[in-house]
Short mmCIF file of C-alpha atoms and ligand atoms in Angstrom, two decimals:
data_model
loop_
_atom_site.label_atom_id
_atom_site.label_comp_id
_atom_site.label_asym_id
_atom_site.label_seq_id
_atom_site.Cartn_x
_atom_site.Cartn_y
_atom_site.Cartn_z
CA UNK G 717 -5.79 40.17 -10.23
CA UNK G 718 -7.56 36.65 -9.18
CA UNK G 719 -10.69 38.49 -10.24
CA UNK G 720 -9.99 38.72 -14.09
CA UNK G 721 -8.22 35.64 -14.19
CA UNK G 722 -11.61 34.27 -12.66
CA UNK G 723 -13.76 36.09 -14.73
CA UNK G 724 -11.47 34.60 -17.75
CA UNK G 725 -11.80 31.52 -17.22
CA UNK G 726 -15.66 31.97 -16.72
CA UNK G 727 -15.55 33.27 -20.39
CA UNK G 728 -13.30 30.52 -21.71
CA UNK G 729 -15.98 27.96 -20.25
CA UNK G 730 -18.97 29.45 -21.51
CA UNK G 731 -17.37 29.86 -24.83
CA UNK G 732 -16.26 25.49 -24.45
CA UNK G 733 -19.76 24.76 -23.46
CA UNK G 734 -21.08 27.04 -26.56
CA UNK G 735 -19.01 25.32 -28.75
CA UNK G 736 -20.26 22.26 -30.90
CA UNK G 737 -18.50 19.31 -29.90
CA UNK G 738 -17.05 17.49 -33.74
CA UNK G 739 -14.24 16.72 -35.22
CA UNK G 740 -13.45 20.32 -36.90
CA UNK G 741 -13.56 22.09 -33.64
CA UNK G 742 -11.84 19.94 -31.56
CA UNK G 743 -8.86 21.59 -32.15
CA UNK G 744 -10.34 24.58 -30.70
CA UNK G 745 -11.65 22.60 -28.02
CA UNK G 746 -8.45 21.88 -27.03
CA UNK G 747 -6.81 25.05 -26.59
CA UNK G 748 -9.57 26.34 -24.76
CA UNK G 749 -9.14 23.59 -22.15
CA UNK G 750 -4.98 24.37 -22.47
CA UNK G 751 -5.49 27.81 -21.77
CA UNK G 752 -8.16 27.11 -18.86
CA UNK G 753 -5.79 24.66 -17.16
CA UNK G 754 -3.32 27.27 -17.72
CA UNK G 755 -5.25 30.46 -15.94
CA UNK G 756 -6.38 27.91 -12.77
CA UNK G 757 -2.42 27.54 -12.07
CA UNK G 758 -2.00 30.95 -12.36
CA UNK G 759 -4.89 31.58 -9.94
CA UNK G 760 -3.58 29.30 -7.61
CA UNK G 761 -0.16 30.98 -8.29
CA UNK G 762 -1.58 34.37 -7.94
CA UNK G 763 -3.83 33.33 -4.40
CA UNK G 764 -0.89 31.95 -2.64
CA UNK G 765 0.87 34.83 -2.98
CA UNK G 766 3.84 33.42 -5.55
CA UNK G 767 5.10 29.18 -5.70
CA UNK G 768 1.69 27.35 -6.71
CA UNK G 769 2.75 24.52 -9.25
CA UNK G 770 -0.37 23.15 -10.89
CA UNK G 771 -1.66 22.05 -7.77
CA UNK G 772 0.94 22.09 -5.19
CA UNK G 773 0.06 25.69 -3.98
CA UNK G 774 -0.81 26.95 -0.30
CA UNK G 775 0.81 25.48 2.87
CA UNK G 776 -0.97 22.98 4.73
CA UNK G 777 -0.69 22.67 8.08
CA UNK G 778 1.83 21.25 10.49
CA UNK G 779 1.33 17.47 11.45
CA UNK G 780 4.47 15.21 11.51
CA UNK G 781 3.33 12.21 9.63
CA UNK G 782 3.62 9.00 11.79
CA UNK G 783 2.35 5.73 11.37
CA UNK G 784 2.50 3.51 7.71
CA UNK G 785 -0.53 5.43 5.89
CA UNK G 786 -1.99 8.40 6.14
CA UNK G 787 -6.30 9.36 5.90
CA UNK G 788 -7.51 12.75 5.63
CA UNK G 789 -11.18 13.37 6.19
CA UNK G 790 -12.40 16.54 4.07
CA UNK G 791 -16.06 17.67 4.13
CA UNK G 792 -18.29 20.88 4.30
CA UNK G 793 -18.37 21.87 7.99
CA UNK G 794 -20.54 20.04 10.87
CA UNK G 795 -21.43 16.75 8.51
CA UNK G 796 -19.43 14.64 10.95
CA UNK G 797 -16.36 14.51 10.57
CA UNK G 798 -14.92 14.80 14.26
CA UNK G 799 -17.52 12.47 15.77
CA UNK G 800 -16.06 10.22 13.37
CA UNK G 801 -12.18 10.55 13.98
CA UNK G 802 -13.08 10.40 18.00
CA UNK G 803 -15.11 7.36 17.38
CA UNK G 804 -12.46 5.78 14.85
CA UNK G 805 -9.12 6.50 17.10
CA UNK G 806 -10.14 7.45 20.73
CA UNK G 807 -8.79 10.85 20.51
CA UNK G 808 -10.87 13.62 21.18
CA UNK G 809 -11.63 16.09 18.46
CA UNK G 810 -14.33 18.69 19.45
CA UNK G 811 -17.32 18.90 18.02
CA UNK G 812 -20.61 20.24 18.14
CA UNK G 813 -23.74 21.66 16.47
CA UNK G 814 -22.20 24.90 14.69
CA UNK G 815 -20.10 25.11 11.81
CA UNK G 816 -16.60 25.34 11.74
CA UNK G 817 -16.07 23.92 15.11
CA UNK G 818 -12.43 22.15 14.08
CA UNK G 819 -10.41 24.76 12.98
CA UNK G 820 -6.65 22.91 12.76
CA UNK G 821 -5.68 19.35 11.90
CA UNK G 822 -6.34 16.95 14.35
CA UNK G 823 -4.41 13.93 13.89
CA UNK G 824 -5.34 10.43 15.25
CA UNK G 825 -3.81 7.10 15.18
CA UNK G 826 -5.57 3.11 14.57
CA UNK G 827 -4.10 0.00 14.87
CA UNK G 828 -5.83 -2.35 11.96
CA UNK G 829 -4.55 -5.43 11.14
CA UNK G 830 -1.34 -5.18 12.20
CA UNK G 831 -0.66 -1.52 10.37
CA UNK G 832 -0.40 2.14 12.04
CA UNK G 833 -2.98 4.43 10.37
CA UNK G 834 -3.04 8.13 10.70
CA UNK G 835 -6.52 9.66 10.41
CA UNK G 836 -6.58 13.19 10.37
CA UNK G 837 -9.53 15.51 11.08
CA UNK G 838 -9.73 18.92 9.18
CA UNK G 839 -11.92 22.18 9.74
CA UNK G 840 -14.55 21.78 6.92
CA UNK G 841 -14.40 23.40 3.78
CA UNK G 842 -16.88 24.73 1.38
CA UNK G 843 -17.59 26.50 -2.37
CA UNK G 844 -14.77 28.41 -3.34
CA UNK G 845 -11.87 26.69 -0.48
CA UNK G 846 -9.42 26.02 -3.09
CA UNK G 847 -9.17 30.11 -3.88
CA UNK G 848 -8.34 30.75 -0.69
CA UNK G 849 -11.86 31.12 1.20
CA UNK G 850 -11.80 30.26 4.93
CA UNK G 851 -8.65 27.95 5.68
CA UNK G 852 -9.93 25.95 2.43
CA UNK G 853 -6.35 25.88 0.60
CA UNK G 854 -4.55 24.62 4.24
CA UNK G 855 -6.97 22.00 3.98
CA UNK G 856 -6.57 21.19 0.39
CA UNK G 857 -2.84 21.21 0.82
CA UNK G 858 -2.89 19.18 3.79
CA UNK G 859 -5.30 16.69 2.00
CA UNK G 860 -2.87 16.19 -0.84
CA UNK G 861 -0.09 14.75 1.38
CA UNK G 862 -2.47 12.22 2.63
CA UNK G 863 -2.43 8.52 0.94
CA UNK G 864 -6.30 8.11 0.75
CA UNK G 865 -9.30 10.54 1.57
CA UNK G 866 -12.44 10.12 3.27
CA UNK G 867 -14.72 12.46 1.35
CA UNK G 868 -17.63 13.32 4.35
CA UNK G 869 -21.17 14.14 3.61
CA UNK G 870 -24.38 14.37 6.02
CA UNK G 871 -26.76 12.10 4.11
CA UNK G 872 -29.66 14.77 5.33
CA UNK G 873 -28.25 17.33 2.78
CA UNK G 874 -28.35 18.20 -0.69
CA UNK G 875 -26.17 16.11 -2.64
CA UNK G 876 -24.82 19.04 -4.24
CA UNK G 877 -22.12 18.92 -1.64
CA UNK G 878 -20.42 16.07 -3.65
CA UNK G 879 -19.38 17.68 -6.26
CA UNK G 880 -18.53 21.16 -4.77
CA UNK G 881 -15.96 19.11 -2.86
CA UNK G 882 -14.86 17.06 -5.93
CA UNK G 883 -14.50 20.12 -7.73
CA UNK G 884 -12.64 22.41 -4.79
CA UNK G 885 -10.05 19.11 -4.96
CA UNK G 886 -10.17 18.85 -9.27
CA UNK G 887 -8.93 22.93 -8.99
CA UNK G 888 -6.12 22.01 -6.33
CA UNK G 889 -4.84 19.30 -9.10
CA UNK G 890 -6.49 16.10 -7.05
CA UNK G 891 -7.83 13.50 -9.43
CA UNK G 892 -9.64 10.91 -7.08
CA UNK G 893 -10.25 7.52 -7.96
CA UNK G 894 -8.34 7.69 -11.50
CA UNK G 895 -5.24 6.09 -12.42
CA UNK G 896 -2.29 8.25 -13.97
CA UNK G 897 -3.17 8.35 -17.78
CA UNK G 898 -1.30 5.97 -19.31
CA UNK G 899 0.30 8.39 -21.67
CA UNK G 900 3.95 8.61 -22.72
CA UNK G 901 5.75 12.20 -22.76
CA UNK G 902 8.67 13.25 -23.35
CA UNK G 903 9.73 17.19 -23.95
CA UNK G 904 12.67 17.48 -26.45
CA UNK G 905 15.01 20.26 -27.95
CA UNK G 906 13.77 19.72 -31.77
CA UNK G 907 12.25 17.47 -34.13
CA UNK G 908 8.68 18.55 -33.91
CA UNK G 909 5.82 16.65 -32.48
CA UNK G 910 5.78 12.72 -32.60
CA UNK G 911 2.39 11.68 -31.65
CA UNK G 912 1.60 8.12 -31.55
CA UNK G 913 -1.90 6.34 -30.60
CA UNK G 914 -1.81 2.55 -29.59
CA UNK G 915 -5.25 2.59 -28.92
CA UNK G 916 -8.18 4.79 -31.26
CA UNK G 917 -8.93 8.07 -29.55
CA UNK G 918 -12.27 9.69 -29.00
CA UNK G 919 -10.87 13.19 -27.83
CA UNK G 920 -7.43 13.22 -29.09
CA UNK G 921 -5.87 13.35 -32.64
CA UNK G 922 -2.13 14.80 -33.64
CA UNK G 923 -3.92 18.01 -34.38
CA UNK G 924 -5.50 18.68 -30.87
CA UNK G 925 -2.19 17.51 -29.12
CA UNK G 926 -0.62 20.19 -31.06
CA UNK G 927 -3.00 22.41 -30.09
CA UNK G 928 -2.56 22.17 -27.05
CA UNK G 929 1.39 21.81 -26.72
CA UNK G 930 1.39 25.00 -28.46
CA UNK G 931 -0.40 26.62 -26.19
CA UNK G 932 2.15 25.50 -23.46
CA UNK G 933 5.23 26.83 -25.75
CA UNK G 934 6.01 23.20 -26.62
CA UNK G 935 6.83 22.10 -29.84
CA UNK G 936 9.14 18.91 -29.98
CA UNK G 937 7.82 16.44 -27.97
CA UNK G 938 7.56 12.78 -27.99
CA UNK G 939 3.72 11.59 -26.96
CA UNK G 940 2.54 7.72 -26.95
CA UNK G 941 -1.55 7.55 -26.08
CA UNK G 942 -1.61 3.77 -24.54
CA UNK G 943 -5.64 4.30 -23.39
CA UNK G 944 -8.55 6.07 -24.65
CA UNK G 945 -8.27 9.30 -22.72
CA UNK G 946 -9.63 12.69 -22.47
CA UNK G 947 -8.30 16.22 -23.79
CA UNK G 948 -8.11 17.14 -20.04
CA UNK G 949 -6.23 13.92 -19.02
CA UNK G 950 -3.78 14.79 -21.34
CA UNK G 951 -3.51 18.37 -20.29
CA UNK G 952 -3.04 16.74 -16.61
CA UNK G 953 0.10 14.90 -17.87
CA UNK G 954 1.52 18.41 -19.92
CA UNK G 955 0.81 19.99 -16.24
CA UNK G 956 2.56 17.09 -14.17
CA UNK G 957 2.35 17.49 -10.33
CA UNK G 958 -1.58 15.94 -10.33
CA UNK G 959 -2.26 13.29 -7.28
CA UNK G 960 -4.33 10.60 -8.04
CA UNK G 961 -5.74 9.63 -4.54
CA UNK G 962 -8.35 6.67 -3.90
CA UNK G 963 -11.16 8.35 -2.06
CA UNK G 964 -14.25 6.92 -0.14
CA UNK G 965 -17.23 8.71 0.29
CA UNK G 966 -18.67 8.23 4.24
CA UNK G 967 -22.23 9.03 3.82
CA UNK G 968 -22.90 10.08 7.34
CA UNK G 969 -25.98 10.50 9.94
CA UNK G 970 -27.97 7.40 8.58
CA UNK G 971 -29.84 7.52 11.72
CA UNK G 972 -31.89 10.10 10.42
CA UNK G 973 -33.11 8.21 6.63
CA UNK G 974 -35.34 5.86 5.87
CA UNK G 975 -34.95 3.00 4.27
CA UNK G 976 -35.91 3.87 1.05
CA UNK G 977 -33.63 6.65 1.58
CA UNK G 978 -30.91 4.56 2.38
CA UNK G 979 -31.51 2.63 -0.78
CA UNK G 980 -31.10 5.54 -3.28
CA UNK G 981 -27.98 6.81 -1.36
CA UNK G 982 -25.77 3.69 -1.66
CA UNK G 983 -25.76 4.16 -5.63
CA UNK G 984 -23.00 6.27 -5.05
CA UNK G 985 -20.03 4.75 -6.25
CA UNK G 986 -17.03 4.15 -4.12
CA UNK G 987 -19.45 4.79 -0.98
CA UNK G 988 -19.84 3.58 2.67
CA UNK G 989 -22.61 4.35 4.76
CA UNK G 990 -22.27 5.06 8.27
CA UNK G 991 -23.24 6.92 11.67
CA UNK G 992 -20.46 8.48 13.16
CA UNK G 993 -22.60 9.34 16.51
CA UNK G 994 -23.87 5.91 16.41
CA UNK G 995 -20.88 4.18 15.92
CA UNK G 996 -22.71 1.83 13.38
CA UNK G 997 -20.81 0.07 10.38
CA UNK G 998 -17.65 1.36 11.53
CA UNK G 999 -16.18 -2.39 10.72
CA UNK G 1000 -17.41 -2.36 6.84
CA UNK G 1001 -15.64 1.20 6.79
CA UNK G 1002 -12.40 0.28 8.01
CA UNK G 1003 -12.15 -2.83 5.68
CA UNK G 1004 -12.99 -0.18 2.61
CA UNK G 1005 -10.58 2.15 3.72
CA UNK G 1006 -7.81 -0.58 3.88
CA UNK G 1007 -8.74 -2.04 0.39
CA UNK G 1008 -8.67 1.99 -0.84
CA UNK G 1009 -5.13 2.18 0.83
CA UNK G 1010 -3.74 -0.55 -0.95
CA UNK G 1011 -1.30 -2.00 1.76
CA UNK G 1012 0.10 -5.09 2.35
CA UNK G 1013 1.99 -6.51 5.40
CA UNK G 1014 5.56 -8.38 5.08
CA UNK G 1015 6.40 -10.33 8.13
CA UNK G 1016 10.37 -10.26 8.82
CA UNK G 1017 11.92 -14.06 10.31
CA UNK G 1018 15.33 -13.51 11.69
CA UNK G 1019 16.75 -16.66 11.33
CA UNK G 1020 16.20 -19.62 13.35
CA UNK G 1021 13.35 -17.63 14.79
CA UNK G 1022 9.69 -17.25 14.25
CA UNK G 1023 8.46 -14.48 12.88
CA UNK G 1024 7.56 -11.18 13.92
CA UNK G 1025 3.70 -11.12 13.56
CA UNK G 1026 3.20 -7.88 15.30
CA UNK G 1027 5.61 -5.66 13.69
CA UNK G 1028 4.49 -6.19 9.72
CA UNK G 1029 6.96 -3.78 7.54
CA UNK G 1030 4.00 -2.48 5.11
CA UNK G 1031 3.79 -1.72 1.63
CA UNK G 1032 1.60 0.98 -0.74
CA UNK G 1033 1.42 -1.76 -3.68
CA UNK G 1034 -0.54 -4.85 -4.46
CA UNK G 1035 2.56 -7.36 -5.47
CA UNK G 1036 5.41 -5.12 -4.30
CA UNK G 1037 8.95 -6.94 -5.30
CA UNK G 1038 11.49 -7.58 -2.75
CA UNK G 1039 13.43 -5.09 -4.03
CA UNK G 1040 10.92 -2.67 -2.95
CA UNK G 1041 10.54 -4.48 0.55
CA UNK G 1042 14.60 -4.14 1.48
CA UNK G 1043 14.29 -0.56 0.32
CA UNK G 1044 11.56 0.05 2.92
CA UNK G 1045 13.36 -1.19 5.97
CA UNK G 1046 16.72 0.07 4.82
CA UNK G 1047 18.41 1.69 2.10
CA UNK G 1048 21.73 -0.34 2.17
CA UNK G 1049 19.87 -3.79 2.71
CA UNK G 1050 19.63 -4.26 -0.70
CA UNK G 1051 23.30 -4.30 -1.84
CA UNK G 1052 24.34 -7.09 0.59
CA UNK G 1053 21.53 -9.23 -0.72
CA UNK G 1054 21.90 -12.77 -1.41
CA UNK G 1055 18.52 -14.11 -1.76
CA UNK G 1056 15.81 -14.25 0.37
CA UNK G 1057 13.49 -17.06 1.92
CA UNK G 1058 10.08 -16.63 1.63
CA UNK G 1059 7.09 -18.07 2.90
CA UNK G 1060 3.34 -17.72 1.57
CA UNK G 1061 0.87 -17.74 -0.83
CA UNK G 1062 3.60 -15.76 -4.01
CA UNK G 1063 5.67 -19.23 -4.02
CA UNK G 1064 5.57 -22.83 -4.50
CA UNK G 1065 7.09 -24.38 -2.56
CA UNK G 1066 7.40 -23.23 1.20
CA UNK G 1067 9.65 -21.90 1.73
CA UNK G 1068 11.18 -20.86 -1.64
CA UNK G 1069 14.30 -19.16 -2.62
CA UNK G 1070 14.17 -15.75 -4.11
CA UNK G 1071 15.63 -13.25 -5.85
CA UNK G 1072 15.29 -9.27 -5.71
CA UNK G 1073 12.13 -9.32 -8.98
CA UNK G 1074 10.53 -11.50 -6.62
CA UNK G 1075 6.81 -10.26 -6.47
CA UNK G 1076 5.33 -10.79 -2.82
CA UNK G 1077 1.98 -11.03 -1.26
CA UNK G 1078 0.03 -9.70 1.73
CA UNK G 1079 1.09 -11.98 4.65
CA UNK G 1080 4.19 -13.24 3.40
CA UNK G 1081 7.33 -14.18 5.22
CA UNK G 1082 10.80 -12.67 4.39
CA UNK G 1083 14.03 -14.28 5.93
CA UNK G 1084 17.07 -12.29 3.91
CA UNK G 1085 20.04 -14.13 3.81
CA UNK G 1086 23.16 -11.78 3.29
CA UNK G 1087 26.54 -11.94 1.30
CA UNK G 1088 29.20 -13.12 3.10
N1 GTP Y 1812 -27.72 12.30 13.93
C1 GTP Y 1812 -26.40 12.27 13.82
N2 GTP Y 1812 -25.68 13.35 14.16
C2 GTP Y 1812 -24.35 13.30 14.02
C3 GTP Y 1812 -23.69 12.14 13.53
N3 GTP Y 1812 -22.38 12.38 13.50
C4 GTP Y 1812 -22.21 13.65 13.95
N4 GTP Y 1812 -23.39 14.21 14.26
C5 GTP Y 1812 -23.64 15.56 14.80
O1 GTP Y 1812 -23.34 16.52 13.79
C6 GTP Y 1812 -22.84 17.71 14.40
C7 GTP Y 1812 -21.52 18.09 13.77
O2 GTP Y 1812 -20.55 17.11 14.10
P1 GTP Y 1812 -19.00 17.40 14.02
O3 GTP Y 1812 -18.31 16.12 14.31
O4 GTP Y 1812 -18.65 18.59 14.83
O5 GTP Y 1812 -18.87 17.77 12.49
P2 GTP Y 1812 -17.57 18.28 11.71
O6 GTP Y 1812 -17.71 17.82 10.32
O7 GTP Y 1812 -16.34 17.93 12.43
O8 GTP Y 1812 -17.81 19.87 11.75
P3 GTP Y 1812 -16.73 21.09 11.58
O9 GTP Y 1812 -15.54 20.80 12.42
O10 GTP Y 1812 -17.49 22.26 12.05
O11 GTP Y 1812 -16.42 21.14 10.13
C8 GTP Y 1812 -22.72 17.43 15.90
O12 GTP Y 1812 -23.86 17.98 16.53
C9 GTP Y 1812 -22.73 15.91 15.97
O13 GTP Y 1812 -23.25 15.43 17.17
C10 GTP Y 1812 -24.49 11.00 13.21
O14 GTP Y 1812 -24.02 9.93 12.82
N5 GTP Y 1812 -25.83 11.14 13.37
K1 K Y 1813 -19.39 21.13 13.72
MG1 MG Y 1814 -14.84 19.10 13.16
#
């Protein structure tokens, strides 16, 4: 079963990469890349033995989440990765010389800057994880429910390594470092297909959008292109359940390069070099990974007191409102809302009286003030 659907989409592949790339076979183009997207769900479907979802297929495994962000560290086997958790959070994760010496999550736990970050250590994975090869899909699955990944690679290796691991994640429906498209859709009962561009497209047109929502059965649908995007961006959006995760790439062991060596490897974008064993630029690591994690910390005043510096409440968003910051400590607070006090650098005047679209800052001070 997997087998033909792998050996079809294999075909379908070799028949896109045969194919001249213009205007008048685009629309072929595009159903080729429908029906690929199509036969990878099923595969995923078909390897996890029924529910698989476009991505969300295979179990992971079982760590509670704790803490206010969560890191998972994914990498072919013995290139670091549990010298590095052990080094980053103090708990011991074995490893060793031989491959494949983690075989579970192992979860960990930093203070930085005030916030509580998980880092969790997974058995490596390698070519052919996300079809179910070694405990690849756990891992995968258990990646995807982290908020940022460290992508691990032994700087001694071929570089090859990269984008096996970028593509095992692509198959599992992980889009790293990419922003949801920004790409209205809407499904309907009738009226046909509405397509709109707001910006020129390279890939798209009505024609290949129609293409491909045929493909899926879809034929009324509502579709606004805001950004220049690809035909495979817009299948993403007709597949739904994709995770766009911010990644870092830890380029590990640069004990063993030289210089030189050194040089050509930090071209990599999104990259942070490092020795795990070594313990060297551990500091310029852990300010990337909270820039990739995008958090800010909200200090709390009671009133008439100072404020609680060590307990910041902390936020996934750059300028979070404080609608979103009484929704994070408690679901009700929000109702009995007056205004707010803040302090810091998102008001005038200090302090300054808010209201819920208020847009806050890292390091601000709340003080809510309640209805009566
Ligand atoms: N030279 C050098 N060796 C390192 C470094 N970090 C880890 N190692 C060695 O690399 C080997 C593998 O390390 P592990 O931490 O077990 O690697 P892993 O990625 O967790 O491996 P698996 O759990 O098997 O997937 C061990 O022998 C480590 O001592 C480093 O920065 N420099
Ligand atoms: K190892
Ligand atoms: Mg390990």
């Amino acid at each position: 079963m997997s087998d033909s659907i792998r050996s079809k989409i294999q075909e379908l592949e070799n028949e896109y990469a045969r194919t001249q790339k213009n205007k008048a076979t685009s629309q072929h183009l595009g159903l080729i890349k429908a029906k690929v997207a199509k036969l990878k769900r099923e595969l995923l479907d078909a390897d996890s033995g029924g529910r698989g979802g476009g991505g969300g297929g295979g179990r992971g495994f079982d760590v509670s989440k704790a803490g206010d962000t969560r890191v998972g560290f994914v990498g072919f086997p013995s290139v670091g990765k549990s010298t590095l958790l052990t080094k980053l959070t103090g708990t011991h994760s074995e490893a060793a010389a031989y491959e494949f010496t983690t075989l579970t999550a192992v979860p960990g736990t930093l203070n930085y800057r005030g916030a509580k970050i998980q880092m969790l250590d997974l058995p490596g994975i390698i070519e052919g994880a996300k079809d179910g090869k070694g405990r690849g899909r756990q891992v995968i699955s258990t990646a995807r429910t982290c908020n940022m990944l460290l992508i691990c690679l032994d700087v001694m290796k071929s570089m090859t390594h990269k984008k096996v691991i970028e593509k095992e994640l692509d198959g599992f429906g992980i889009r790293l470092n990419q922003k949801p498209p920004d790409i209205v859709f809407r499904k309907k009962d009738k009226g046909g297909l509405n397509y709109q561009e707001i910006v020129p497209q390279s890939e798209l047109s009505h024609d290949v959008v129609q293409s491909v929502l045929r493909e899926y059965r879809l034929h009324s649908c509502d579709v606004v292109v805001k950004e220049d995007v690809t035909i495979d961006q817009f299948i993403d959006v007709v597949e739904g359940n994709r995770k766009y995760m911010p990644a870092l790439y830890v380029m590990n062991k640069i004990d063993q390069v030289t210089i030189e060596e050194l040089d050509i490897i930090c071209q990599i974008p999104h990259h942070v070099v490092v020795s795990a064993a070594h313990g060297w630029n551990i500091d310029e690591l852990l300010e990337k990974v909270w820039d990739y994690c995008n958090m800010i910390r909200i200090y709390t005043k009671p009133k008439g007191q100072i404020p609680d510096y060590n307990e910041p409440v902390i936020l996934h968003d750059t300028n979070p409102s404080l609608e979103m910051f009484c929704n994070r400590i408690h679901k009700d607070i929000l109702s009995h809302l007056k205004y707010a006090w803040v302090w810091g650098s998102s008001v005038k005047h200090q302090p300054m009286k808010t209201g819920k679209d208020h847009r806050l800052n890292d390091e601000d001070v709340v003080q809510i003030v309640k209805k009566v």
